[in-house]
Coordinates of C-alpha atoms in Angstrom, one line a residue:
M1 CA -28.7 46.8 -13.9
R2 CA -25.6 47.6 -15.8
L3 CA -22.8 45.1 -15.3
N4 CA -20.0 46.2 -13.0
T5 CA -17.0 47.4 -15.0
T6 CA -14.5 45.4 -13.0
L7 CA -16.6 42.2 -13.4
A8 CA -16.8 42.8 -17.1
E9 CA -13.1 43.4 -17.4
V10 CA -12.1 40.4 -15.3
T11 CA -14.5 38.1 -17.3
D12 CA -13.2 39.4 -20.6
R13 CA -9.6 38.7 -19.7
I14 CA -10.5 35.2 -18.4
I15 CA -12.2 34.6 -21.8
A16 CA -9.2 35.9 -23.8
R17 CA -6.7 34.0 -21.6
S18 CA -8.6 30.8 -21.9
A19 CA -9.6 30.9 -25.5
P20 CA -7.3 28.1 -26.9
T21 CA -7.7 25.7 -24.0
R22 CA -11.4 26.3 -23.7
R23 CA -12.0 25.7 -27.4
A24 CA -10.0 22.5 -27.2
Y25 CA -12.1 21.3 -24.3
L26 CA -15.4 22.2 -25.9
D27 CA -14.3 20.4 -29.1
R28 CA -13.7 17.3 -27.0
M29 CA -17.1 17.5 -25.4
A30 CA -18.8 18.0 -28.8
T31 CA -17.1 14.8 -30.0
A32 CA -18.3 13.0 -26.9
T33 CA -21.8 14.3 -27.4
G34 CA -21.9 13.0 -31.0
K35 CA -21.0 9.5 -29.8
G36 CA -23.6 9.6 -27.0
P37 CA -23.8 7.0 -24.2
A38 CA -22.6 3.6 -25.3
R39 CA -25.5 1.8 -23.7
A40 CA -27.2 0.8 -26.9
H41 CA -23.9 -0.1 -28.5
L42 CA -22.5 -2.4 -25.8
S43 CA -22.0 -6.0 -26.7
C44 CA -24.7 -8.4 -25.4
S45 CA -22.2 -9.5 -22.7
G46 CA -21.5 -5.9 -21.8
Q47 CA -25.2 -5.1 -21.4
A48 CA -25.8 -8.2 -19.4
H49 CA -23.0 -7.2 -17.0
A50 CA -24.3 -3.6 -16.8
Y51 CA -27.9 -4.5 -16.0
A52 CA -27.6 -7.8 -14.1
A53 CA -28.4 -6.3 -10.7
T54 CA -31.1 -3.9 -11.8
G55 CA -34.1 -6.1 -11.2
T56 CA -37.2 -4.7 -12.7
D57 CA -35.3 -2.1 -14.6
Q58 CA -33.3 -4.7 -16.6
D59 CA -35.7 -4.9 -19.6
R60 CA -36.0 -1.1 -20.0
L61 CA -32.3 -0.7 -19.9
A62 CA -31.7 -3.5 -22.4
T63 CA -34.0 -1.9 -24.9
A64 CA -32.7 1.6 -24.3
E65 CA -36.2 3.0 -24.2
T66 CA -35.7 5.2 -21.1
G67 CA -33.4 7.9 -19.7
H68 CA -30.7 6.4 -17.4
L69 CA -29.2 8.4 -14.5
G70 CA -25.8 7.8 -13.0
I71 CA -25.4 8.5 -9.3
V72 CA -21.9 9.3 -8.0
T73 CA -21.9 9.3 -4.3
A74 CA -19.5 10.3 -1.6
Y75 CA -21.6 8.6 1.1
N76 CA -20.0 7.5 4.3
D77 CA -21.0 7.9 7.9
M78 CA -17.7 9.2 9.1
L79 CA -18.8 12.6 7.8
S80 CA -21.9 13.9 9.5
A81 CA -22.5 15.9 6.3
H82 CA -22.5 12.8 4.1
Q83 CA -24.4 10.4 6.4
P84 CA -27.8 11.4 4.9
F85 CA -26.7 10.3 1.4
E86 CA -27.1 6.7 2.6
T87 CA -30.7 6.7 1.6
Y88 CA -30.5 8.9 -1.5
P89 CA -29.9 6.1 -4.2
A90 CA -33.0 4.1 -3.2
L91 CA -35.2 7.2 -3.1
I92 CA -33.9 8.3 -6.5
R93 CA -34.3 4.8 -8.1
D94 CA -37.9 4.4 -6.8
A95 CA -38.9 7.9 -7.9
L96 CA -37.5 7.5 -11.4
R97 CA -39.1 4.1 -11.9
K98 CA -42.5 5.7 -11.3
S99 CA -41.7 8.2 -14.1
G100 CA -40.4 5.5 -16.5
A101 CA -36.7 6.2 -16.1
T102 CA -33.9 4.3 -14.4
A103 CA -30.9 5.0 -12.2
Q104 CA -27.8 3.2 -11.0
V105 CA -25.1 4.1 -8.5
A106 CA -22.2 4.6 -10.9
G107 CA -19.6 4.5 -8.2
G108 CA -18.5 5.9 -4.9
V109 CA -15.7 8.3 -4.2
P110 CA -13.7 8.8 -1.0
A111 CA -14.6 11.5 1.4
M112 CA -12.5 12.4 4.4
C113 CA -13.4 14.6 7.4
D114 CA -11.0 17.4 7.9
G115 CA -12.5 17.9 11.4
V116 CA -11.2 14.4 12.3
T117 CA -7.8 14.8 10.7
Q118 CA -7.2 18.4 11.8
G119 CA -3.7 18.6 13.3
E120 CA -3.1 14.9 12.5
A121 CA -0.9 13.1 9.9
G122 CA -4.1 12.3 7.9
M123 CA -4.5 16.0 7.1
E124 CA -1.5 15.6 4.7
L125 CA -3.8 13.6 2.4
S126 CA -6.6 16.0 2.6
L127 CA -5.8 18.2 -0.4
F128 CA -4.7 15.3 -2.5
S129 CA -8.0 13.6 -1.8
R130 CA -9.6 16.2 -4.1
D131 CA -7.8 14.9 -7.2
T132 CA -8.4 11.3 -6.0
I133 CA -12.1 12.0 -5.9
A134 CA -11.9 13.5 -9.4
M135 CA -10.3 10.3 -10.7
A136 CA -12.8 8.1 -8.9
T137 CA -15.6 10.1 -10.5
G138 CA -14.0 9.4 -13.9
I139 CA -13.8 5.7 -13.1
A140 CA -17.5 5.7 -12.0
L141 CA -18.7 7.3 -15.3
S142 CA -16.2 5.4 -17.6
H143 CA -18.9 2.8 -18.4
N144 CA -20.5 5.5 -20.5
V145 CA -24.0 4.3 -20.1
F146 CA -25.6 7.3 -18.5
D147 CA -27.7 10.1 -20.1
A148 CA -27.1 12.4 -17.1
A149 CA -25.6 12.3 -13.6
V150 CA -26.2 13.5 -10.1
Y151 CA -23.4 14.1 -7.6
L152 CA -23.8 13.5 -3.9
G153 CA -21.2 15.5 -2.0
V154 CA -20.8 18.4 0.4
C155 CA -17.5 18.8 2.2
D156 CA -14.2 20.4 1.7
K157 CA -12.4 18.6 -1.2
I158 CA -15.4 16.5 -2.2
V159 CA -17.4 19.0 -4.2
P160 CA -14.3 20.4 -6.0
G161 CA -13.2 16.9 -6.9
L162 CA -16.7 16.0 -8.1
V163 CA -16.8 19.1 -10.3
I164 CA -13.4 18.3 -11.8
G165 CA -14.5 14.8 -12.5
A166 CA -17.9 15.9 -13.9
Q167 CA -16.2 18.1 -16.4
A168 CA -14.3 15.2 -17.8
F169 CA -17.8 14.0 -18.8
G170 CA -19.0 17.5 -19.5
H171 CA -21.2 16.3 -22.4
I172 CA -23.8 15.1 -20.0
P173 CA -25.9 17.1 -17.6
A174 CA -24.8 17.3 -13.9
V175 CA -26.9 18.2 -10.9
F176 CA -25.3 18.4 -7.5
L177 CA -27.5 17.2 -4.6
P178 CA -26.6 18.5 -1.1
A179 CA -27.5 17.0 2.2
G180 CA -27.9 20.3 4.2
P181 CA -26.6 21.5 7.5
M182 CA -27.2 19.9 10.9
T183 CA -29.5 21.8 13.1
S184 CA -28.0 24.4 15.3
G185 CA -26.2 23.2 18.4
L186 CA -23.7 24.9 20.8
A187 CA -23.0 28.4 19.4
N188 CA -19.9 28.5 17.4
D189 CA -18.4 31.5 19.3
E190 CA -18.9 29.7 22.6
K191 CA -17.2 26.6 21.1
A192 CA -14.2 28.8 20.1
Q193 CA -14.0 30.3 23.6
I194 CA -13.9 26.8 25.1
R195 CA -11.2 25.7 22.7
Q196 CA -9.1 28.8 23.8
K197 CA -9.6 28.0 27.5
Y198 CA -8.4 24.4 26.9
A199 CA -5.3 25.6 24.9
A200 CA -4.6 28.0 27.9
G201 CA -4.9 25.1 30.4
E202 CA -7.9 26.7 32.1
I203 CA -10.3 23.7 31.6
G204 CA -9.8 20.0 31.1
R205 CA -10.3 17.7 28.2
D206 CA -13.7 16.4 29.6
E207 CA -15.1 19.9 29.3
L208 CA -13.7 20.4 25.9
L209 CA -15.2 17.1 24.6
K210 CA -18.6 18.0 26.1
A211 CA -18.6 21.3 24.2
E212 CA -17.4 19.7 20.9
M213 CA -20.1 17.0 21.1
A214 CA -22.7 19.7 21.7
A215 CA -21.5 21.6 18.7
Y216 CA -21.2 18.6 16.3
H217 CA -24.3 16.7 17.4
G218 CA -26.1 15.2 14.4
P219 CA -26.4 14.5 10.6
G220 CA -25.6 17.3 8.3
T221 CA -22.9 19.9 7.5
C222 CA -21.1 21.7 10.3
T223 CA -22.9 24.9 10.8
F224 CA -20.1 27.4 10.6
Y225 CA -19.2 29.1 7.2
G226 CA -16.1 27.0 6.4
T227 CA -15.1 25.3 3.2
A228 CA -18.1 22.8 3.1
N229 CA -20.7 25.5 3.3
S230 CA -18.7 27.7 0.9
N231 CA -18.9 24.8 -1.5
Q232 CA -22.7 24.8 -1.1
M233 CA -22.8 28.6 -1.8
L234 CA -20.8 28.1 -5.0
M235 CA -23.0 25.4 -6.3
E236 CA -26.0 27.8 -6.2
F237 CA -24.0 30.8 -7.6
M238 CA -22.7 28.5 -10.3
G239 CA -26.1 27.0 -11.2
L240 CA -25.5 23.4 -10.2
H241 CA -27.9 23.1 -7.3
L242 CA -31.6 23.7 -7.4
P243 CA -32.4 27.1 -6.1
G244 CA -32.6 27.4 -2.3
S245 CA -31.5 23.9 -1.7
S246 CA -28.1 24.3 -0.1
F247 CA -29.1 25.0 3.5
V248 CA -32.2 22.8 4.0
N249 CA -31.7 20.5 7.0
P250 CA -31.5 16.7 6.5
G251 CA -34.4 14.4 7.3
T252 CA -37.1 16.9 6.4
P253 CA -39.8 16.6 3.7
M254 CA -38.3 19.6 1.9
R255 CA -34.9 17.9 1.7
E256 CA -36.4 14.8 0.2
A257 CA -38.5 16.7 -2.3
L258 CA -35.4 18.7 -3.5
T259 CA -33.4 15.5 -3.8
L260 CA -36.0 13.8 -6.0
E261 CA -36.6 17.0 -8.1
G262 CA -32.9 17.3 -8.6
A263 CA -32.7 13.7 -10.0
K264 CA -35.6 14.3 -12.3
R265 CA -34.2 17.6 -13.4
A266 CA -30.9 16.0 -14.4
L267 CA -32.6 13.6 -16.8
S268 CA -34.8 16.4 -18.2
L269 CA -31.7 18.2 -19.3
S270 CA -30.3 15.2 -21.2
A271 CA -30.0 14.9 -24.9
L272 CA -33.1 12.7 -24.9
G273 CA -35.3 15.8 -24.3
N274 CA -35.8 19.3 -25.6
S275 CA -33.7 21.1 -23.0
Y276 CA -30.3 19.6 -23.5
T277 CA -27.9 21.4 -21.1
P278 CA -24.6 19.6 -20.6
V279 CA -22.5 20.7 -17.7
C280 CA -19.8 21.9 -20.1
E281 CA -22.2 24.7 -21.1
V282 CA -23.2 25.5 -17.5
L283 CA -19.6 25.9 -16.3
D284 CA -18.3 28.6 -18.6
E285 CA -16.2 31.7 -17.9
K286 CA -19.1 33.8 -16.7
T287 CA -20.2 31.1 -14.3
Y288 CA -16.7 30.9 -12.7
A289 CA -16.7 34.7 -12.4
N290 CA -20.0 34.5 -10.6
G291 CA -18.5 31.9 -8.3
I292 CA -15.7 34.3 -7.4
T293 CA -18.2 37.1 -6.7
G294 CA -20.1 34.7 -4.4
L295 CA -16.9 33.8 -2.5
M296 CA -16.1 37.5 -2.0
A297 CA -19.6 38.6 -1.0
T298 CA -20.0 35.9 1.6
G299 CA -16.4 36.0 3.0
G300 CA -16.0 32.3 2.0
S301 CA -13.2 29.8 2.5
T302 CA -9.6 30.5 1.5
N303 CA -9.5 26.9 0.3
L304 CA -11.6 27.9 -2.7
L305 CA -8.8 30.1 -4.0
I306 CA -7.0 26.8 -4.8
H307 CA -10.1 24.7 -5.7
L308 CA -11.8 27.1 -8.0
I309 CA -8.6 27.4 -10.1
A310 CA -8.3 23.6 -10.4
M311 CA -12.0 23.3 -11.1
A312 CA -11.9 25.9 -13.9
R313 CA -8.8 24.4 -15.5
A314 CA -10.6 21.0 -15.8
G315 CA -12.9 22.8 -18.3
G316 CA -10.2 24.7 -20.1
I317 CA -10.7 28.0 -18.2
I318 CA -7.7 29.7 -16.7
L319 CA -8.2 31.7 -13.5
D320 CA -5.5 33.3 -11.4
W321 CA -5.3 35.0 -8.1
Q322 CA -5.3 38.5 -9.6
D323 CA -8.9 37.8 -10.9
F324 CA -9.9 37.1 -7.3
A325 CA -8.0 40.2 -6.0
D326 CA -9.6 42.6 -8.5
L327 CA -13.2 41.3 -7.8
S328 CA -12.5 41.5 -4.1
D329 CA -11.7 45.2 -4.5
V330 CA -15.2 45.9 -5.7
V331 CA -17.6 43.2 -4.5
P332 CA -19.3 44.2 -1.2
L333 CA -19.3 41.9 1.8
L334 CA -23.0 41.1 2.4
A335 CA -22.9 38.3 4.9
R336 CA -21.7 37.8 8.5
V337 CA -21.7 34.0 9.3
Y338 CA -19.4 32.5 11.8
P339 CA -16.4 32.9 11.9
N340 CA -17.1 36.2 10.2
G341 CA -20.0 36.9 12.7
L342 CA -22.1 35.1 15.3
A343 CA -24.8 33.6 13.1
D344 CA -24.5 30.0 11.7
V345 CA -25.7 28.9 8.3
N346 CA -29.2 28.0 9.6
H347 CA -29.6 31.6 10.8
F348 CA -28.2 32.9 7.5
H349 CA -30.7 30.8 5.5
A350 CA -33.6 32.0 7.6
A351 CA -32.6 35.6 7.2
G352 CA -32.9 35.4 3.4
G353 CA -29.8 33.5 2.6
L354 CA -28.4 32.9 -0.9
G355 CA -31.6 33.8 -2.8
F356 CA -31.6 37.3 -1.2
M357 CA -27.9 37.8 -1.8
I358 CA -28.0 36.7 -5.4
G359 CA -30.9 39.1 -6.1
E360 CA -29.0 41.9 -4.5
L361 CA -25.8 41.2 -6.4
L362 CA -27.7 40.8 -9.7
N363 CA -29.4 44.2 -9.2
A364 CA -26.1 45.8 -8.3
G365 CA -24.4 44.4 -11.4
F366 CA -21.9 42.1 -9.6
L367 CA -23.2 38.9 -11.3
H368 CA -23.7 37.8 -14.9
A369 CA -27.4 37.2 -15.2
D370 CA -27.2 35.4 -18.6
T371 CA -25.7 32.1 -17.4
K372 CA -27.1 28.6 -18.0
T373 CA -28.1 26.7 -14.9
V374 CA -29.8 23.4 -14.1
A375 CA -32.8 25.5 -13.1
G376 CA -33.1 27.1 -16.6
E377 CA -31.7 30.0 -18.5
G378 CA -30.5 32.9 -16.3
L379 CA -29.3 33.3 -12.7
E380 CA -32.5 35.1 -11.8
N381 CA -33.9 31.6 -11.2
Y382 CA -31.8 31.5 -8.0
T383 CA -33.7 34.4 -6.4
Q384 CA -36.5 31.9 -6.0
E385 CA -37.3 29.7 -2.9
P386 CA -38.6 26.2 -2.8
F387 CA -42.0 25.5 -1.1
L388 CA -44.1 22.4 -0.6
G389 CA -47.6 23.0 -1.8
D390 CA -50.6 20.7 -2.4
D391 CA -49.2 19.7 -5.7
G392 CA -45.6 19.1 -4.4
L393 CA -42.5 21.1 -4.8
I394 CA -42.9 24.6 -6.3
F395 CA -40.5 27.6 -6.6
Q396 CA -41.7 31.1 -5.8
P397 CA -40.0 34.5 -5.6
G398 CA -37.9 34.7 -2.4
T399 CA -37.6 37.6 0.0
K400 CA -36.6 41.0 -1.4
I401 CA -35.5 42.3 2.0
S402 CA -33.1 41.0 4.6
L403 CA -34.9 39.5 7.5
N404 CA -32.0 40.1 9.8
E405 CA -29.5 42.8 8.8
A406 CA -27.0 41.6 11.4
I407 CA -26.5 38.5 9.2
V408 CA -27.2 39.6 5.6
R409 CA -27.4 43.1 4.2
P410 CA -28.4 44.7 0.9
A411 CA -25.8 45.7 -1.6
D412 CA -26.2 49.4 -0.9
A413 CA -25.5 48.9 2.8
P414 CA -22.9 46.2 3.1
F415 CA -20.8 45.2 6.1
Q416 CA -17.8 46.4 4.1
K417 CA -17.4 47.7 0.6
T418 CA -14.8 45.1 -0.5
G419 CA -14.8 41.4 -0.4
G420 CA -13.7 39.0 2.3
L421 CA -10.5 37.7 0.7
K422 CA -7.4 39.5 -0.5
R423 CA -4.2 38.7 -2.4
L424 CA -0.9 39.7 -0.8
T425 CA 2.3 40.3 -2.8
G426 CA 5.9 41.3 -1.8
N427 CA 9.4 40.1 -1.4
L428 CA 8.2 37.2 0.8
G429 CA 6.1 35.8 -2.1
T430 CA 2.5 35.8 -3.1
A431 CA -0.2 34.8 -0.6
V432 CA -3.8 35.1 0.2
I433 CA -5.6 36.2 3.4
K434 CA -9.2 36.0 4.7
V435 CA -10.0 39.4 6.2
S436 CA -13.8 39.2 6.6
A437 CA -13.4 37.9 10.2
V438 CA -10.3 40.0 11.1
S439 CA -10.8 43.2 12.9
E440 CA -9.4 46.3 11.1
D441 CA -7.1 46.8 14.1
H442 CA -5.3 43.6 13.0
H443 CA -5.2 44.2 9.3
V444 CA -1.6 45.5 9.6
V445 CA 0.9 43.5 11.7
E446 CA 4.7 44.3 11.8
A447 CA 6.6 42.0 14.2
P448 CA 9.6 39.7 14.5
A449 CA 9.4 36.3 13.1
R450 CA 9.4 33.0 14.9
V451 CA 10.2 30.2 12.4
F452 CA 8.9 26.6 12.7
H453 CA 9.0 23.6 10.3
D454 CA 5.7 22.2 11.5
Q455 CA 2.8 23.1 13.6
D456 CA 3.7 20.7 16.4
E457 CA 7.0 22.7 16.9
A458 CA 4.9 25.9 17.2
K459 CA 2.5 24.5 19.7
A460 CA 5.3 23.0 21.8
A461 CA 7.0 26.4 22.0
F462 CA 3.7 28.0 23.1
K463 CA 3.1 25.4 25.8
A464 CA 6.6 25.9 27.1
G465 CA 6.1 29.6 27.4
N466 CA 8.6 30.4 24.7
L467 CA 6.2 32.1 22.3
T468 CA 5.3 35.5 23.7
G469 CA 5.0 39.1 22.8
D470 CA 4.5 40.6 19.3
V471 CA 5.2 37.8 16.8
I472 CA 4.6 36.6 13.3
V473 CA 4.7 32.9 13.4
V474 CA 6.2 31.4 10.2
V475 CA 5.3 27.7 9.6
R476 CA 7.1 26.6 6.5
F477 CA 7.6 23.3 4.5
Q478 CA 3.9 22.9 4.5
G479 CA 3.3 23.4 0.8
P480 CA 1.8 20.8 -1.5
K481 CA 5.2 19.5 -2.7
A482 CA 6.6 19.3 0.9
N483 CA 3.8 17.4 2.6
G484 CA 0.5 17.8 0.8
M485 CA -0.3 21.3 2.2
P486 CA -2.2 20.5 5.3
E487 CA -4.6 22.9 7.0
L488 CA -3.1 24.4 10.2
H489 CA -6.3 25.3 11.9
S490 CA -5.2 23.7 15.1
L491 CA -2.9 26.7 15.6
T492 CA -5.9 29.0 15.9
P493 CA -6.5 28.7 19.6
M494 CA -2.9 29.3 20.5
L495 CA -2.6 32.4 18.2
G496 CA -6.0 33.7 19.5
I497 CA -4.7 33.6 23.1
L498 CA -1.6 35.6 22.1
Q499 CA -3.8 38.1 20.3
G500 CA -6.2 38.3 23.2
Q501 CA -3.2 39.2 25.5
G502 CA -2.9 42.4 23.5
H503 CA 0.0 41.3 21.3
K504 CA 0.4 41.9 17.5
V505 CA 0.1 38.4 16.1
A506 CA -0.1 36.9 12.6
L507 CA 0.6 33.6 10.8
V508 CA 2.6 33.3 7.6
T509 CA 2.8 29.8 5.9
D510 CA 3.0 28.0 2.7
G511 CA 0.3 25.7 4.1
R512 CA -3.4 26.2 4.3
M513 CA -5.8 27.3 7.0
S514 CA -9.2 25.9 7.5
G515 CA -12.2 27.5 5.9
A516 CA -12.9 28.5 9.5
S517 CA -10.0 30.9 9.5
G518 CA -10.9 33.5 12.0
K519 CA -9.7 36.6 13.9
V520 CA -6.0 36.2 13.6
P521 CA -4.5 37.5 10.3
A522 CA -3.0 34.6 8.3
A523 CA -1.0 35.0 5.1
I524 CA -1.4 31.5 3.7
H525 CA -0.7 29.6 0.5
V526 CA 2.7 31.4 0.2
V527 CA 4.3 30.8 -3.2
P528 CA 7.0 29.9 -4.1
E529 CA 6.8 27.4 -1.2
A530 CA 9.8 26.7 1.0
L531 CA 10.6 23.4 -0.8
D532 CA 11.0 25.4 -4.1
G533 CA 13.5 27.8 -2.5
G534 CA 11.0 30.6 -2.0
T535 CA 12.0 33.5 0.3
I536 CA 10.0 31.9 3.1
S537 CA 12.8 29.3 3.2
K538 CA 15.3 32.0 4.1
V539 CA 13.5 33.7 7.0
R540 CA 15.2 33.4 10.4
D541 CA 14.0 34.1 14.0
G542 CA 14.0 37.8 14.6
D543 CA 13.6 39.0 11.0
I544 CA 11.0 41.7 10.8
I545 CA 8.0 40.9 8.7
R546 CA 5.1 43.3 7.7
L547 CA 1.8 41.9 6.8
D548 CA -0.5 44.7 5.4
A549 CA -3.9 43.5 4.4
K550 CA -5.0 47.0 3.6
A551 CA -2.2 47.6 1.1
G552 CA -2.2 43.9 0.0
T553 CA 1.5 43.4 0.8
L554 CA 3.7 40.8 2.5
Q555 CA 7.2 42.1 3.1
I556 CA 10.3 41.0 5.0
L557 CA 11.9 44.3 6.1
T558 CA 15.2 42.9 7.4
P559 CA 17.9 43.6 4.7
G560 CA 19.7 40.9 2.9
V561 CA 17.3 38.0 3.5
E562 CA 16.8 37.3 -0.2
D563 CA 20.6 36.8 -0.6
R564 CA 20.7 34.0 2.0
V565 CA 21.0 30.4 1.1
A566 CA 17.6 28.6 1.3
V567 CA 17.2 26.4 4.3
T568 CA 16.4 22.7 3.7
A569 CA 14.4 20.4 5.9
D570 CA 14.3 16.7 6.5
L571 CA 10.8 15.8 5.2
S572 CA 11.1 12.0 5.6
A573 CA 8.7 12.0 8.5
Y574 CA 6.0 13.3 6.1
Q575 CA 6.5 10.4 3.6
H576 CA 5.2 7.4 5.5
G577 CA 2.4 6.3 7.8
T578 CA -1.3 7.0 7.8
G579 CA -1.3 6.3 4.0
R580 CA 1.2 9.0 3.1
E581 CA 3.5 6.5 1.4
M582 CA 0.9 6.0 -1.3
F583 CA 1.0 9.7 -2.3
G584 CA 4.7 10.1 -3.2
L585 CA 3.8 10.5 -6.8
F586 CA 1.3 13.3 -5.9
R587 CA 4.0 15.2 -4.0
R588 CA 6.4 15.0 -6.9
A589 CA 3.8 15.9 -9.6
V590 CA 1.7 18.6 -7.8
T591 CA 1.6 22.1 -9.1
S592 CA 1.9 25.3 -7.0
A593 CA -1.0 26.6 -4.9
D594 CA -1.7 29.5 -7.3
T595 CA -2.2 27.1 -10.2
G596 CA -4.6 24.9 -8.3
A597 CA -2.2 22.5 -6.4
T598 CA -3.3 19.7 -8.8
V599 CA -1.6 16.6 -10.1
F600 CA -3.5 16.7 -13.3
D601 CA -2.1 17.7 -16.7
L602 CA -4.3 20.7 -16.9
P603 CA -3.6 23.9 -18.9
E604 CA -1.5 26.5 -17.1
S605 CA -1.6 29.5 -19.5

């Protein structure tokens, strides 16, 4: 199928825009490739330190006769999605020993649960944890003794941080190993209804807790299509997972087989063999364009409009929000997974999942077919499904038809003809909005503003009965420089109640929403942020704002607002407690949301 014209144009301009920085990055990777792992060149003392705890692998490592795999793990059992990783290193080491290779845990990286910190002070460290994870990845691999690496991570900032860190060592292959989603529990829509009843005071905390425990009930990723599962989608669209591996449940024979095959595949792609495929060659401009297509076609998380930009810049590739907007205008929405629909990711996977979608998008010209992947040359590999046969794991062609068109549809009969995310521009700034879960009746909201300086103020006003009628809730001083850009998902039940009462309701903020952003229109990531004196810092109660997701605009209609003096805020409460005092340097150094909200010295243009 001929490549879609818009995809071709967007990719060409990414290539042109990135040419100097991409070339410099690839030159650095070529130099690193020439030097190779330092294992054989370490001093005797250095080698003794490196292999002292490797037991029976010690002799093979000392003679450098075998491939050596580094494992970077985000294991902890605070995150249900990451608990399965506890056993992965031992499984991988044992399997590689049988094939004559070796593996070591290179290091661990932090991984926090946004579900635990949602609405709490710890959420102000959430975005910054991504760059901390990237730095920890760099430290893990700094020993420079590995021929390839596997990365164990799933959730919101963890995968983007690992990808950024992996690209610093882009001269070695990288395979990402997921843990898979937990089995389906309480339906996501029922859980949301119970949350709204609690917010309205109709049920008590005991009933809320019972519902939440029934929804989040075991090991694995949360089953709604938020940032964690958007990450898993990206890793397949971008060729860093094995095909069909994202949504296989933990603790199953298939999950274990995919884990072991991923580890073996990583070493098979090293410079020691005949299929050398470093991650710097996998993650090129076409691959990132494919990632944006996947995000749009699935109605994925708004967080990825920040993370993908930061991920790309770590490899010298410059993306901007206009790239996302242009692809969103042409890429069809093919999936309905909660909060965009009633199905969860287990239902999505059973209905054909990513393999079916990738095949449809390839055939319709919305993906570059000629990318390198860890599964081999060409994205066509990702239309395959894994099966367990008599001889072990095999890959066979996946379904060519949707097995449930209420969940996933063919490209010629999409849920909507455009993607699930949009860019908004206007005199209030530049923002993004997730529209895939928002009814068309709510794509345009014009209403008076109610302005708050944090989410607790907004929730207190609602509980006091002082937030009623048509309203656009403005929550400002939530940008990365102000307080680390927390997610404001805890506002969702309150806003949903107002909308359910028949009012026109929207949210405008320089903060983030969860990847679970739902039925209430939310213009988020507003830049310039309030702390930088953006127009959002000049809005007052009663000003009329118009959010138009159809036209892609965010306007303040009240005259004279831009001529006002910017409001300032006392941000001292954001600077201490729950670890926030350790991230003052991050708040001072972080870039704007539209350039990735990163503290790294990455290229900007």
